[in-house]
mmCIF file of C-alpha atoms in Angstrom:
data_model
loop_
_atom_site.group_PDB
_atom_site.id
_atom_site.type_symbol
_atom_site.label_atom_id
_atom_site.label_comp_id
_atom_site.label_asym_id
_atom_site.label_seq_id
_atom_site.Cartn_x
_atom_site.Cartn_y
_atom_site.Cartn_z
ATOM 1 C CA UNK G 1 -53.191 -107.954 -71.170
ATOM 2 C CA UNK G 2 -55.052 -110.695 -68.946
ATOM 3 C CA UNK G 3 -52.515 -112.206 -66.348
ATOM 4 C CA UNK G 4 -52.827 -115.505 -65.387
ATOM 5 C CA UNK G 5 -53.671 -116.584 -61.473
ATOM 6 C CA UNK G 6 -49.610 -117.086 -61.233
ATOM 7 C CA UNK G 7 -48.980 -113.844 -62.383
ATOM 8 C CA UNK G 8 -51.463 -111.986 -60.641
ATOM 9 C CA UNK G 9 -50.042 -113.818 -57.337
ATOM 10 C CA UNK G 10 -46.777 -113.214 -58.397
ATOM 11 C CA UNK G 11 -47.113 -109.735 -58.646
ATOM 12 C CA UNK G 12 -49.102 -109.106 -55.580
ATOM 13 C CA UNK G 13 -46.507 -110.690 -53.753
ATOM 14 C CA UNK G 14 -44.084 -108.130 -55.250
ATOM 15 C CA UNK G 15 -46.450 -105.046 -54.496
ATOM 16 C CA UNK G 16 -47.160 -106.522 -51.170
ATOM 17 C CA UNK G 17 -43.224 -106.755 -50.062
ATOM 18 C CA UNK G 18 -42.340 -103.366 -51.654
ATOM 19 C CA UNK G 19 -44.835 -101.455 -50.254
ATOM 20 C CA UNK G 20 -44.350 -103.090 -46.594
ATOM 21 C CA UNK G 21 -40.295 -103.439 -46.553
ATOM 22 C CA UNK G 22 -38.809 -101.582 -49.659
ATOM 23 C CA UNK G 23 -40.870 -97.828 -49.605
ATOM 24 C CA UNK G 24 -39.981 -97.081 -45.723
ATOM 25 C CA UNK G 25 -36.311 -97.061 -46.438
ATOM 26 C CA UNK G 26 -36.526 -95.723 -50.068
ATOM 27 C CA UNK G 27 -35.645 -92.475 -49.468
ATOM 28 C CA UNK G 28 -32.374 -93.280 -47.322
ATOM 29 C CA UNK G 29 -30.890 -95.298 -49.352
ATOM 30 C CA UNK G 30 -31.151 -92.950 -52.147
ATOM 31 C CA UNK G 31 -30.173 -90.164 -50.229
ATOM 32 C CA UNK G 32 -26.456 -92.207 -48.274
ATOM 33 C CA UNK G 33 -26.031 -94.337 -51.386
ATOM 34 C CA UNK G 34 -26.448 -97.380 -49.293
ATOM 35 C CA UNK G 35 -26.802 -100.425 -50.964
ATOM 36 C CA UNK G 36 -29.541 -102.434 -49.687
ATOM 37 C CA UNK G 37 -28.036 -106.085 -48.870
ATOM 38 C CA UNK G 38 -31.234 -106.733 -46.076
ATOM 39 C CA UNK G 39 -33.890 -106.243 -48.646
ATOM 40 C CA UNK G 40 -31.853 -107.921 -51.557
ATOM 41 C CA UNK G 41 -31.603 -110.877 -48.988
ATOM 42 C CA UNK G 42 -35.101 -110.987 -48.867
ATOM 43 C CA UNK G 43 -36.139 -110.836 -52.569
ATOM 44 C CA UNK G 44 -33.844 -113.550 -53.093
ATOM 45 C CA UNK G 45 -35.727 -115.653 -50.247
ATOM 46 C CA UNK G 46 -38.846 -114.760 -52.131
ATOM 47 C CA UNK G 47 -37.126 -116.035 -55.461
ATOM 48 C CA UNK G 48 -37.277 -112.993 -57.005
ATOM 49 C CA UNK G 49 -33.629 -113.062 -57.838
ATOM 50 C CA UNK G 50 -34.292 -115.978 -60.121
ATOM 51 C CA UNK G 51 -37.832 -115.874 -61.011
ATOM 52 C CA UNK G 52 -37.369 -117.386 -64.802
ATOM 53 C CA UNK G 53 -34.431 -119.344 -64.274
ATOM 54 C CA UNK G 54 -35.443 -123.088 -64.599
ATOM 55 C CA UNK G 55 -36.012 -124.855 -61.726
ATOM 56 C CA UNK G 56 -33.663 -127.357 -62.540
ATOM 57 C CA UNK G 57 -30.947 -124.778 -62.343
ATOM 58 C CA UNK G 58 -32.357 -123.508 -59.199
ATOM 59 C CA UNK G 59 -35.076 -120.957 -60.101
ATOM 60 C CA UNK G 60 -38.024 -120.484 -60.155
ATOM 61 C CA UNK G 61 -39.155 -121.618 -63.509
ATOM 62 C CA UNK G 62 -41.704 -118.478 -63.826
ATOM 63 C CA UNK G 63 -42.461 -116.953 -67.493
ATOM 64 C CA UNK G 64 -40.566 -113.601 -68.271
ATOM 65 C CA UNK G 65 -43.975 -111.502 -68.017
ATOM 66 C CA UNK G 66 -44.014 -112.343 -64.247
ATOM 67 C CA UNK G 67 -40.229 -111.449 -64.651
ATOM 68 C CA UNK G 68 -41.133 -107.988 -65.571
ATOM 69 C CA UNK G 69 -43.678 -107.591 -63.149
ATOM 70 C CA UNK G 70 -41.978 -108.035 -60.267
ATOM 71 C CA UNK G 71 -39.508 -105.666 -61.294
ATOM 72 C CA UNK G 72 -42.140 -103.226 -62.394
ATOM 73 C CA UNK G 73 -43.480 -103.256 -59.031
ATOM 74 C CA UNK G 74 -40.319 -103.200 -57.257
ATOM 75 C CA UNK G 75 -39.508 -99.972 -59.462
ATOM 76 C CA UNK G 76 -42.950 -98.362 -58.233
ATOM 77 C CA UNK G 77 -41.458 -97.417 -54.995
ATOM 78 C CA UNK G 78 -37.493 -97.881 -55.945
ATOM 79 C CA UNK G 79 -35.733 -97.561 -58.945
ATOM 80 C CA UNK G 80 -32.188 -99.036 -56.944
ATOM 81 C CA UNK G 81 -34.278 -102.205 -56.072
ATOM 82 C CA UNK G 82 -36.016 -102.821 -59.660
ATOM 83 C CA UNK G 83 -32.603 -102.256 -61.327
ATOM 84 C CA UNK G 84 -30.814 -104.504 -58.665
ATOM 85 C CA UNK G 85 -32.978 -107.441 -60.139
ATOM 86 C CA UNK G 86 -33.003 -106.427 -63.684
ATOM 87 C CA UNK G 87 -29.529 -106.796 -63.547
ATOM 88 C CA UNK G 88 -29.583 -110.250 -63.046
ATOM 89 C CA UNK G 89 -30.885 -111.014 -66.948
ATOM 90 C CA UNK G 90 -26.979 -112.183 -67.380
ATOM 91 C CA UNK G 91 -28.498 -115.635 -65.150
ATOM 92 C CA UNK G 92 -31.131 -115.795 -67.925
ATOM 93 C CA UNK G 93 -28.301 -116.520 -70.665
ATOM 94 C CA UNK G 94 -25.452 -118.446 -68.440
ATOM 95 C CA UNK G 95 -28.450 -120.861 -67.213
ATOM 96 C CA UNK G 96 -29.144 -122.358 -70.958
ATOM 97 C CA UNK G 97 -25.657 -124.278 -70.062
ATOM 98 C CA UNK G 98 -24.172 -123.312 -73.504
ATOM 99 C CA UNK G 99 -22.084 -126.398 -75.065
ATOM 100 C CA UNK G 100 -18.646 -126.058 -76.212
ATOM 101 C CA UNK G 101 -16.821 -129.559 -77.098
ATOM 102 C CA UNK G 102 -19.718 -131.268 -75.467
ATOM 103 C CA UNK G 103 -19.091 -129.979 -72.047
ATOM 104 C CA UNK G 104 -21.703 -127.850 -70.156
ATOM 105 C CA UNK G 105 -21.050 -124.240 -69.141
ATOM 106 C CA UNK G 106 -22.952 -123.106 -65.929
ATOM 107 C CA UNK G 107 -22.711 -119.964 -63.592
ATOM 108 C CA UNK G 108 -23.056 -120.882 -60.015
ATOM 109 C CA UNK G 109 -26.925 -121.172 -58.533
ATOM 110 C CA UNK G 110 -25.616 -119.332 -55.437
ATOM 111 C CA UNK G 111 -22.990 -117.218 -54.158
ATOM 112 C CA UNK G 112 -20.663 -117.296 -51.784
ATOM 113 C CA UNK G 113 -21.267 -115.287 -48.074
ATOM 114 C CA UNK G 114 -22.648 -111.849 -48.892
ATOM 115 C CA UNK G 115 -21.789 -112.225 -52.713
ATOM 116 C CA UNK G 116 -24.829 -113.934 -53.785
ATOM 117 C CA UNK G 117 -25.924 -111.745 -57.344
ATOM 118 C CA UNK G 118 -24.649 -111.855 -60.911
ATOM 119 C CA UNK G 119 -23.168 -109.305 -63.460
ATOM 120 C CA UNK G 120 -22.276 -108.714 -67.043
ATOM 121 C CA UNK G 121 -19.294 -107.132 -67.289
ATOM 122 C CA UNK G 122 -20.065 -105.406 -71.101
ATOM 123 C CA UNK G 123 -19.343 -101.875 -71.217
ATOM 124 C CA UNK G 124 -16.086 -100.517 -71.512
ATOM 125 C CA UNK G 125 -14.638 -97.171 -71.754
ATOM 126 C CA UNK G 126 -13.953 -96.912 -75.742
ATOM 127 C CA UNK G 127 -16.594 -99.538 -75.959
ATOM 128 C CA UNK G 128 -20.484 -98.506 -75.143
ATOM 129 C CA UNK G 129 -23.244 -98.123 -77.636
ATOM 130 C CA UNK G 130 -20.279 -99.515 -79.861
ATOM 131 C CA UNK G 131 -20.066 -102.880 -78.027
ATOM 132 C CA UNK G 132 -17.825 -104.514 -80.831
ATOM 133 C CA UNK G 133 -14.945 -102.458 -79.920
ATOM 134 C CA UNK G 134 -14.305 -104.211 -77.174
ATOM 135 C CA UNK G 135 -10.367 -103.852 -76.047
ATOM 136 C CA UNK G 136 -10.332 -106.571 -72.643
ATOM 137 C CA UNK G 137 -8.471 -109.494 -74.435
ATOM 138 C CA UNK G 138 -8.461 -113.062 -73.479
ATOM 139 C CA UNK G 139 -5.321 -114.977 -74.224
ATOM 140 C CA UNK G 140 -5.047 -118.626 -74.603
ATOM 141 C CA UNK G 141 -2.815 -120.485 -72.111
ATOM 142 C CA UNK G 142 -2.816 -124.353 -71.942
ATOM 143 C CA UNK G 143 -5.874 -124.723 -69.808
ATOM 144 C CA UNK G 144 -6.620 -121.405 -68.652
ATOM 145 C CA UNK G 145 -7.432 -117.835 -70.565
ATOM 146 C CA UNK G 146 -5.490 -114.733 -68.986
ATOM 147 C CA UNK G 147 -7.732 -111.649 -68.963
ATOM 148 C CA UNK G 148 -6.367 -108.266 -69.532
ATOM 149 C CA UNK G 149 -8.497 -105.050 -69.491
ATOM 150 C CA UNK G 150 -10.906 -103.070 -67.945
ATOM 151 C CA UNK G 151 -15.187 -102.379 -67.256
ATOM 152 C CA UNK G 152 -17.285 -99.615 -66.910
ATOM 153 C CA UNK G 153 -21.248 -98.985 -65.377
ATOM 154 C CA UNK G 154 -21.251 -102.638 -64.256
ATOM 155 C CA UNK G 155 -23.856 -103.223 -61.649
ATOM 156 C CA UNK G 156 -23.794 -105.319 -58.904
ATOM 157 C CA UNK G 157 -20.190 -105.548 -59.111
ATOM 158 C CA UNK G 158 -19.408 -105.342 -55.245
ATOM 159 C CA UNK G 159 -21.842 -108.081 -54.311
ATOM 160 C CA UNK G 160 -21.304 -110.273 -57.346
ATOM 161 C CA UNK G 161 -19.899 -114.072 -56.681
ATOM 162 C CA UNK G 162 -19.754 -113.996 -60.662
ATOM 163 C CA UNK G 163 -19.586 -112.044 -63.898
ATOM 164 C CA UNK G 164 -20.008 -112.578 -67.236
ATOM 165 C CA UNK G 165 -17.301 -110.991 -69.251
ATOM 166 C CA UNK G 166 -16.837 -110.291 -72.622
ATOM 167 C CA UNK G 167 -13.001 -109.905 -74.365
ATOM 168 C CA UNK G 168 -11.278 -110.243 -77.471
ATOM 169 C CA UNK G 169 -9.838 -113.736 -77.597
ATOM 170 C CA UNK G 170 -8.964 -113.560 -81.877
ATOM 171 C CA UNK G 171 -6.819 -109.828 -81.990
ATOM 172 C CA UNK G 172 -6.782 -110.214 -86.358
ATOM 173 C CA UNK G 173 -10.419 -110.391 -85.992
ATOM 174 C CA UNK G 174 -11.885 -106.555 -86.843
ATOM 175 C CA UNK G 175 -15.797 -105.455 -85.158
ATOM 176 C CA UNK G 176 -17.768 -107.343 -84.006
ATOM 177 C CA UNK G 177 -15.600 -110.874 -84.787
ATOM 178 C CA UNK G 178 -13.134 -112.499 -82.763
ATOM 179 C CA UNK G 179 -15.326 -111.583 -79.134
ATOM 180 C CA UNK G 180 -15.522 -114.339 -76.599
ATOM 181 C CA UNK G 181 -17.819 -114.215 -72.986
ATOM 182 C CA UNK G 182 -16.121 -116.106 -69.920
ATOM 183 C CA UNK G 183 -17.689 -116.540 -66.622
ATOM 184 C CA UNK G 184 -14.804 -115.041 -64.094
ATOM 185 C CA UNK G 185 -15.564 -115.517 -60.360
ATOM 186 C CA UNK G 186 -15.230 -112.500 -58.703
ATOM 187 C CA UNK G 187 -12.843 -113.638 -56.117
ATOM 188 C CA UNK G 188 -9.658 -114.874 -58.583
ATOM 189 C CA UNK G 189 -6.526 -112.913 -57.988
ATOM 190 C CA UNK G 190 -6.039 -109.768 -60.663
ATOM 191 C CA UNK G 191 -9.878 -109.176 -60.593
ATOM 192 C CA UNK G 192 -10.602 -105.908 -58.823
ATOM 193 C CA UNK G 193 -13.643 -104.210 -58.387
ATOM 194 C CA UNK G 194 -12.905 -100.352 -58.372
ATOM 195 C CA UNK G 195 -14.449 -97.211 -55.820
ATOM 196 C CA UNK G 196 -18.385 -97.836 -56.558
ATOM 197 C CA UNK G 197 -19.773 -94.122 -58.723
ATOM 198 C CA UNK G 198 -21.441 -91.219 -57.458
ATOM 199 C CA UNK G 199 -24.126 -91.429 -59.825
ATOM 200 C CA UNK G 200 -27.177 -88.799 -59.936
ATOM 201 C CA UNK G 201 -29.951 -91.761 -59.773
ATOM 202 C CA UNK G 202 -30.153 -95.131 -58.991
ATOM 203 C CA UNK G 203 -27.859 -94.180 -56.281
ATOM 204 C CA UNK G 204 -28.585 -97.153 -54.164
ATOM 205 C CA UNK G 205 -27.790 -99.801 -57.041
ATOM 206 C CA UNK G 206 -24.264 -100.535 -56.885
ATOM 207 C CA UNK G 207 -21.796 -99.700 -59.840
ATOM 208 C CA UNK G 208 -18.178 -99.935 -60.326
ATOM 209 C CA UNK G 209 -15.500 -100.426 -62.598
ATOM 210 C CA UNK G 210 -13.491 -103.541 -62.796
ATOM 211 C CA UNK G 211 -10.045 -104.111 -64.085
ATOM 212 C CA UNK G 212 -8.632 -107.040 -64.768
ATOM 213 C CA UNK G 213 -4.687 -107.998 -64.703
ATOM 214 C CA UNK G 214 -3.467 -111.034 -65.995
ATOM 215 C CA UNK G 215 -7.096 -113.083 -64.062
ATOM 216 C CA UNK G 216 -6.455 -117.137 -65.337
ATOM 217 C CA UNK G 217 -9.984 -118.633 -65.388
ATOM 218 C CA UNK G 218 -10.231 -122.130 -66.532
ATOM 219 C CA UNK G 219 -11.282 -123.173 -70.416
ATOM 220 C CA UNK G 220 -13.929 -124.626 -68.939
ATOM 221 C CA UNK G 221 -15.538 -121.327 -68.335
ATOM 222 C CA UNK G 222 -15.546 -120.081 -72.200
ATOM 223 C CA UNK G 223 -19.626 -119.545 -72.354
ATOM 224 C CA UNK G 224 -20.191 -121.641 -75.588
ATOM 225 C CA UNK G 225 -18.497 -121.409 -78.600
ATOM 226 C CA UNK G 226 -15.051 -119.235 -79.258
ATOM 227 C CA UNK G 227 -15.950 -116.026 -81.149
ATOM 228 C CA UNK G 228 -19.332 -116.188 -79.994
ATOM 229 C CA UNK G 229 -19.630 -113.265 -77.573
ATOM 230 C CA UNK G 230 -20.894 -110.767 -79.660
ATOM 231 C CA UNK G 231 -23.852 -113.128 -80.873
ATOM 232 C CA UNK G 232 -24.362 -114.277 -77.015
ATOM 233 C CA UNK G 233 -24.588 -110.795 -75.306
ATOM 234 C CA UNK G 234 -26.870 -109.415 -77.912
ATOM 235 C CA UNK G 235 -29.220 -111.942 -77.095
ATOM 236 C CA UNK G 236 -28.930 -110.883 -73.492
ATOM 237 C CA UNK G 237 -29.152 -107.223 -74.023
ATOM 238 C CA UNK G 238 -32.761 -107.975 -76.093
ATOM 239 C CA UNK G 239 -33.822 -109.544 -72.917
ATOM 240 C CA UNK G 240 -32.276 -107.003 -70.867
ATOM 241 C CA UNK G 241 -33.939 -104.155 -72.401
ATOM 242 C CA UNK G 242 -37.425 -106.101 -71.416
ATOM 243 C CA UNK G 243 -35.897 -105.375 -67.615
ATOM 244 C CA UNK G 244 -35.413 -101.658 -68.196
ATOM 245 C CA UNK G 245 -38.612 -101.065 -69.850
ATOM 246 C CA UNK G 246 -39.970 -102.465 -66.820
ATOM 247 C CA UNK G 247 -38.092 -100.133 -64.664
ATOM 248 C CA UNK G 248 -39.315 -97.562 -66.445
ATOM 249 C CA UNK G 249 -42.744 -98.492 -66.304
ATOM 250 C CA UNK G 250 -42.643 -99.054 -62.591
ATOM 251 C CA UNK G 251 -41.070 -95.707 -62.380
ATOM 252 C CA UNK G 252 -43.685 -93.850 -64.194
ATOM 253 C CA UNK G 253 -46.527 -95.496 -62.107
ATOM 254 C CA UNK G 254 -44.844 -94.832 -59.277
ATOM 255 C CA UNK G 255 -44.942 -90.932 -60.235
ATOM 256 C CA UNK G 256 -48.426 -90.697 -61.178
ATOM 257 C CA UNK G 257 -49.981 -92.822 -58.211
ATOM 258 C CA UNK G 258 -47.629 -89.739 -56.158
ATOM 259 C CA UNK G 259 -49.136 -87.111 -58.660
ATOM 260 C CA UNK G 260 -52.720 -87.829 -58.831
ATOM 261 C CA UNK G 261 -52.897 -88.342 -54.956
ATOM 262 C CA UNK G 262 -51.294 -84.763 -54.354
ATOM 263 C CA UNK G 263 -54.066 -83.570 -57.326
ATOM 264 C CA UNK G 264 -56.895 -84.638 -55.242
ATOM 265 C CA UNK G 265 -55.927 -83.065 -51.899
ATOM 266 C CA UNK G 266 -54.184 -80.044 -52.950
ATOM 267 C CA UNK G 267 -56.591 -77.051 -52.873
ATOM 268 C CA UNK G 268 -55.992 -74.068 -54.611
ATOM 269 C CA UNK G 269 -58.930 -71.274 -55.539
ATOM 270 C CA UNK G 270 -61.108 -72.781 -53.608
ATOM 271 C CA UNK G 271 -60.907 -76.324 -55.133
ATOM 272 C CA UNK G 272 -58.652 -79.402 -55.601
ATOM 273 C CA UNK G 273 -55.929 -78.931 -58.373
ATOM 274 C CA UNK G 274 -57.420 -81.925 -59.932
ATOM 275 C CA UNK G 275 -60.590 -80.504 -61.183
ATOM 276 C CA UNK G 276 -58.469 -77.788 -63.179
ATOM 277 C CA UNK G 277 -58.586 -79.090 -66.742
ATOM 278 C CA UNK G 278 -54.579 -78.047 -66.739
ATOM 279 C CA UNK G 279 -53.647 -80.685 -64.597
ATOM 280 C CA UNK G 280 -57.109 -83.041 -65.859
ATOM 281 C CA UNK G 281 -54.524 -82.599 -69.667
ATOM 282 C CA UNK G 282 -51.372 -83.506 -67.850
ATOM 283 C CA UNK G 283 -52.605 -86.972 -65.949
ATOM 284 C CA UNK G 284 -54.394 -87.506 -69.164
ATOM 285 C CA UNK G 285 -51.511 -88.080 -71.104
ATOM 286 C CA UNK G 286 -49.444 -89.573 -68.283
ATOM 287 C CA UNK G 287 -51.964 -92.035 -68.418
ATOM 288 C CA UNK G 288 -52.238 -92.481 -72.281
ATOM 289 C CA UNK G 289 -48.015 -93.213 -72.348
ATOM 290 C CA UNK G 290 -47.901 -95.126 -70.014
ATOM 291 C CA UNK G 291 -50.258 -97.748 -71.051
ATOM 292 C CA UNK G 292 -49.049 -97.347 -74.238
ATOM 293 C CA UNK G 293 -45.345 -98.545 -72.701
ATOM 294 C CA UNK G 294 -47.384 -101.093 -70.545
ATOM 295 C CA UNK G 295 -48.868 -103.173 -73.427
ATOM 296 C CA UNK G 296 -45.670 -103.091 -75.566
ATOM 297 C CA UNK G 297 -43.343 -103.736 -73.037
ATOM 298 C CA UNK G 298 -45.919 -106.614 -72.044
ATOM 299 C CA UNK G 299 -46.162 -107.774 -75.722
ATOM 300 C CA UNK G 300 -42.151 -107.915 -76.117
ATOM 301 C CA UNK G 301 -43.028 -110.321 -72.793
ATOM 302 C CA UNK G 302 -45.459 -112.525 -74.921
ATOM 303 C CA UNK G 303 -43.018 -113.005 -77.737
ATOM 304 C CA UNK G 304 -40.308 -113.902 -75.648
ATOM 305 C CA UNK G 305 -42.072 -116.126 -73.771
ATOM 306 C CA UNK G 306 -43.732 -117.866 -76.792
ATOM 307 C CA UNK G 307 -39.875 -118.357 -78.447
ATOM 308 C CA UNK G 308 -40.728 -115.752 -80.821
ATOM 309 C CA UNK G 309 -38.343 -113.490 -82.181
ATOM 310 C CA UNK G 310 -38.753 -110.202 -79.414
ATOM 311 C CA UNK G 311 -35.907 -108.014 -79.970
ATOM 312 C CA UNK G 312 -37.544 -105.307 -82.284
ATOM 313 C CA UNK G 313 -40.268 -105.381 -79.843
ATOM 314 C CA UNK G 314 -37.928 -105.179 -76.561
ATOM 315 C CA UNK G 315 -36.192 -101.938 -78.136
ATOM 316 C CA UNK G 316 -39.277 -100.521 -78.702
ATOM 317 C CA UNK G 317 -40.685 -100.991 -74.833
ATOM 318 C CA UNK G 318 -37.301 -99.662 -74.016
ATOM 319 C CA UNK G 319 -37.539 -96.745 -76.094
ATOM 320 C CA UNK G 320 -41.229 -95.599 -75.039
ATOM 321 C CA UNK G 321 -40.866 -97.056 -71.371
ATOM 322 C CA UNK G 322 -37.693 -95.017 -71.030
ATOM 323 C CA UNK G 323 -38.440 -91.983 -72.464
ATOM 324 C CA UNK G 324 -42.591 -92.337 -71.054
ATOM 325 C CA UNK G 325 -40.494 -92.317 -67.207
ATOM 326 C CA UNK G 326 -39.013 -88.908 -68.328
ATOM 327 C CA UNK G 327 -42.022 -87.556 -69.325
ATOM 328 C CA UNK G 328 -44.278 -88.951 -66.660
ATOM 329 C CA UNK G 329 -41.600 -87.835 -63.670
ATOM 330 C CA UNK G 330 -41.242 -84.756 -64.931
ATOM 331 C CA UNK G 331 -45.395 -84.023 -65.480
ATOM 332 C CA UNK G 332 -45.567 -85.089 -61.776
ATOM 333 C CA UNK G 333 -42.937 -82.656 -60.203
ATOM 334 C CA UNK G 334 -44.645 -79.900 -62.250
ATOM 335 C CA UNK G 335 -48.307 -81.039 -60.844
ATOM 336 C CA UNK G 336 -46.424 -80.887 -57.232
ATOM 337 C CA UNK G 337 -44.684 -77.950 -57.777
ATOM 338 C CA UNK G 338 -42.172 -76.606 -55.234
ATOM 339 C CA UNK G 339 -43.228 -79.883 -53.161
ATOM 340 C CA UNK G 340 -42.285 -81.880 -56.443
ATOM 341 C CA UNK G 341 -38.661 -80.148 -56.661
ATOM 342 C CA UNK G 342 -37.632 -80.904 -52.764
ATOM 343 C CA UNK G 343 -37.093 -84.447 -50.852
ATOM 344 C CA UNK G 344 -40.539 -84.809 -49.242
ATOM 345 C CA UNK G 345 -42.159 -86.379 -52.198
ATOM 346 C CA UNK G 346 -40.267 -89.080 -53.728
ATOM 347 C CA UNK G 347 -41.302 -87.734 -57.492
ATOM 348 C CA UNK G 348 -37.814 -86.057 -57.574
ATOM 349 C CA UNK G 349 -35.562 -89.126 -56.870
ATOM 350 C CA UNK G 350 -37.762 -91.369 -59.589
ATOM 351 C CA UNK G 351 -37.301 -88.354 -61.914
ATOM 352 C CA UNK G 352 -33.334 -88.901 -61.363
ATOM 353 C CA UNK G 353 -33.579 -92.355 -61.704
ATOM 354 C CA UNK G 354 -35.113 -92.141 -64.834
ATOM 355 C CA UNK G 355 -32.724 -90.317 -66.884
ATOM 356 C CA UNK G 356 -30.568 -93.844 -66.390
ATOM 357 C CA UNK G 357 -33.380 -95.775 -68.456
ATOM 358 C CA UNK G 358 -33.111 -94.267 -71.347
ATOM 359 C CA UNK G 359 -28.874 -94.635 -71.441
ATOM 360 C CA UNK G 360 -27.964 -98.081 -70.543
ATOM 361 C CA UNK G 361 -28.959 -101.261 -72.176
ATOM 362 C CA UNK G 362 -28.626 -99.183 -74.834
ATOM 363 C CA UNK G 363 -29.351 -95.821 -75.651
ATOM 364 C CA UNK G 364 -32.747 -94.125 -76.833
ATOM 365 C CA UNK G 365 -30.757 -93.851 -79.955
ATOM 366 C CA UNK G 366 -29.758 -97.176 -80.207
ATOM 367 C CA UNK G 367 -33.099 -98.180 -80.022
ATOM 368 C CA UNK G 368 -34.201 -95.945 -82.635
ATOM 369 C CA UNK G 369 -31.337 -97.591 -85.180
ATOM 370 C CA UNK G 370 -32.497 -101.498 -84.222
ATOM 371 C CA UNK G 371 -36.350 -100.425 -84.679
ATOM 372 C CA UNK G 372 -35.284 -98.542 -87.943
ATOM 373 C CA UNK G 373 -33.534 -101.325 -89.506
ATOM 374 C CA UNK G 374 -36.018 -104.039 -88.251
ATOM 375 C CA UNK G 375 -38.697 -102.086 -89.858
ATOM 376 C CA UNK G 376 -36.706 -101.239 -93.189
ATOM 377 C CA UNK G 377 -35.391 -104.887 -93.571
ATOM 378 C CA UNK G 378 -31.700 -103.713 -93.614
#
């Protein structure tokens, strides 16, 4: 795919800051769990927080393919950071100011103090790759909606002026039916964001559970129509598995750039591994899957962009991106070797963070069902 001269800056820019402020801290934040508010700061100062948000709503106004490469190069050097930005999509979907009675829906542009991100607040714990089973109910009082319920895997809970939150708001209604989204600010009494998890990747992205208990928010903060959820946060998570496919891609350059380097200078026998036809095999197809994931994750860009139906093609990139990081982190720690399997070489760490692409936004399974169906018709 040609980029344009705004993408091509775009992305620069993005390579330029993570290289110079993200991969010098990469590995402590990984290794403490810290999240990193400094550097978070700083993308949003760079508008990377809001890239294809329109300007009118205080974005940027950029096209989702520069979307995904910002996060792709963020996720070169640190899977925490991409994720941290990818999990902003929920800003994508609260920005198209939704109507309901004729009044306009709208998320905050910024946050308050140190909570300046947004979340979706999806997942529960009876309710994951099953997303209509959904047990958080919303129950209608005068002016207000009292929340009830709980949230699982959400990220950027702790720094989040704002979710997006999904709850049953019609109990007769069975599946899918009867789900509602409401923008909750994070800071009304009964919403609590629980102990953040100790999580095996992605350790410096921050994740909690929420509960809610008896949290009023206003009518006025019903995202569109009544019933509507379901509908609404599919649409987001088609969009959102764009973000994790970049991820993943990032991820898997990330691994090879670390892999090939090592090839070159490593001697062994009397040469550099590289000129082995072993490890000439393994880069080989590192290479061939990952441009593979780079054109469709680039394509499910173009389709989005163009106002094209994208969602077979999103759970496609985020099937091969996903499962191409796997395969690409795991091809590098073997070309590194004992070096590959220990904390000096950051192949290990993007080999954890990994695994997490091919679980949330849906599942490599999940994927496999939507891109089933889509091509069968059903």
């Amino acid at each position: 795919m040609q980029l344009n001269e705004n993408q091509s800056m775009i992305r620069q820019m993005a390579r330029d800051f993570a290289n110079a402020k993200i991969a010098p801290i990469a590995h402590d934040i990984d290794k403490h769990g810290t999240f990193p508010e400094a550097t978070v700061r700083e993308m949003g100062e760079l508008g990377f927080m809001g890239l294809s948000v329109p300007e009118a709503y205080g974005g940027s106004g950029a096209d989702i393919t520069s979307y995904a490469l910002v996060v792709e190069e963020l996720s070169r050097v640190c899977g925490s950071h991409g994720l941290t930005v990818a999990a902003q999509q929920p800003r994508l979907l609260a920005h198209r100011r939704l109507r309901h009675r004729g009044a306009e829906t709208e998320v905050p542009a910024r946050g308050r103090g140190r909570k300046s991100l947004l979340s979706f607040g999806l997942t529960e714990a009876g309710a994951g790759s099953d997303a209509g089973g959904t047990r958080t109910t919303a129950v209608r009082d005068g002016d207000h909606w009292v929340l009830n319920g709980s949230k699982m895997w959400i990220t950027n809970s702790h720094y989040a002026a704002a979710l997006i939150i999904t709850a049953k708001t019609d109990p007769k209604a069975t599946g899918s039916r009867g789900i509602s989204a409401f923008i909750v600010d994070t800071d009304t009494p009964g919403f609590t964001v629980e102990k953040k998890e100790d999580k095996l990747g992605m350790r410096a992205s921050d994740t909690a559970p929420l509960t809610l208990v008896d949290v009023r928010v206003p009518h006025a903060n019903l995202l569109g129509q009544e019933g509507d959820g379901f509908k609404y946060f599919m649409k987001t998570l088609d969009g959102g598995r764009i973000s994790i496919a970049a991820v993943a891609l990032g991820l898997a350059e990330g691994a090879l750039a670390t892999a090939r380097a090592y090839a070159r200078q490593r001697e062994q026998f009397g040469k550099a591994i590289a000129e082995f036809q072993a490890i000439e095999f393994m880069i080989a197809d590192m290479v061939t899957q990952i441009q593979a994931s780079r054109l469709l994750t680039y394509e499910a860009c173009r389709l989005k962009d163009a106002g094209e139906d994208f969602g077979h093609m999103s759970a496609m990139a985020k099937l091969h991106s996903s499962e191409t990081a796997m395969f690409v982190t795991d091809r590098a720690i073997q070309i590194l070797g004992g070096y590959g399997y220990t904390t000096e070489y950051p192949v290990e760490r993007m080999y954890r963070d990994a695994k997490l692409c091919t679980i949330g936004e849906g599942t490599s399974e999940i994927q496999r069902l939507v891109i089933g169906r889509y091509a069968l018709g059903l």
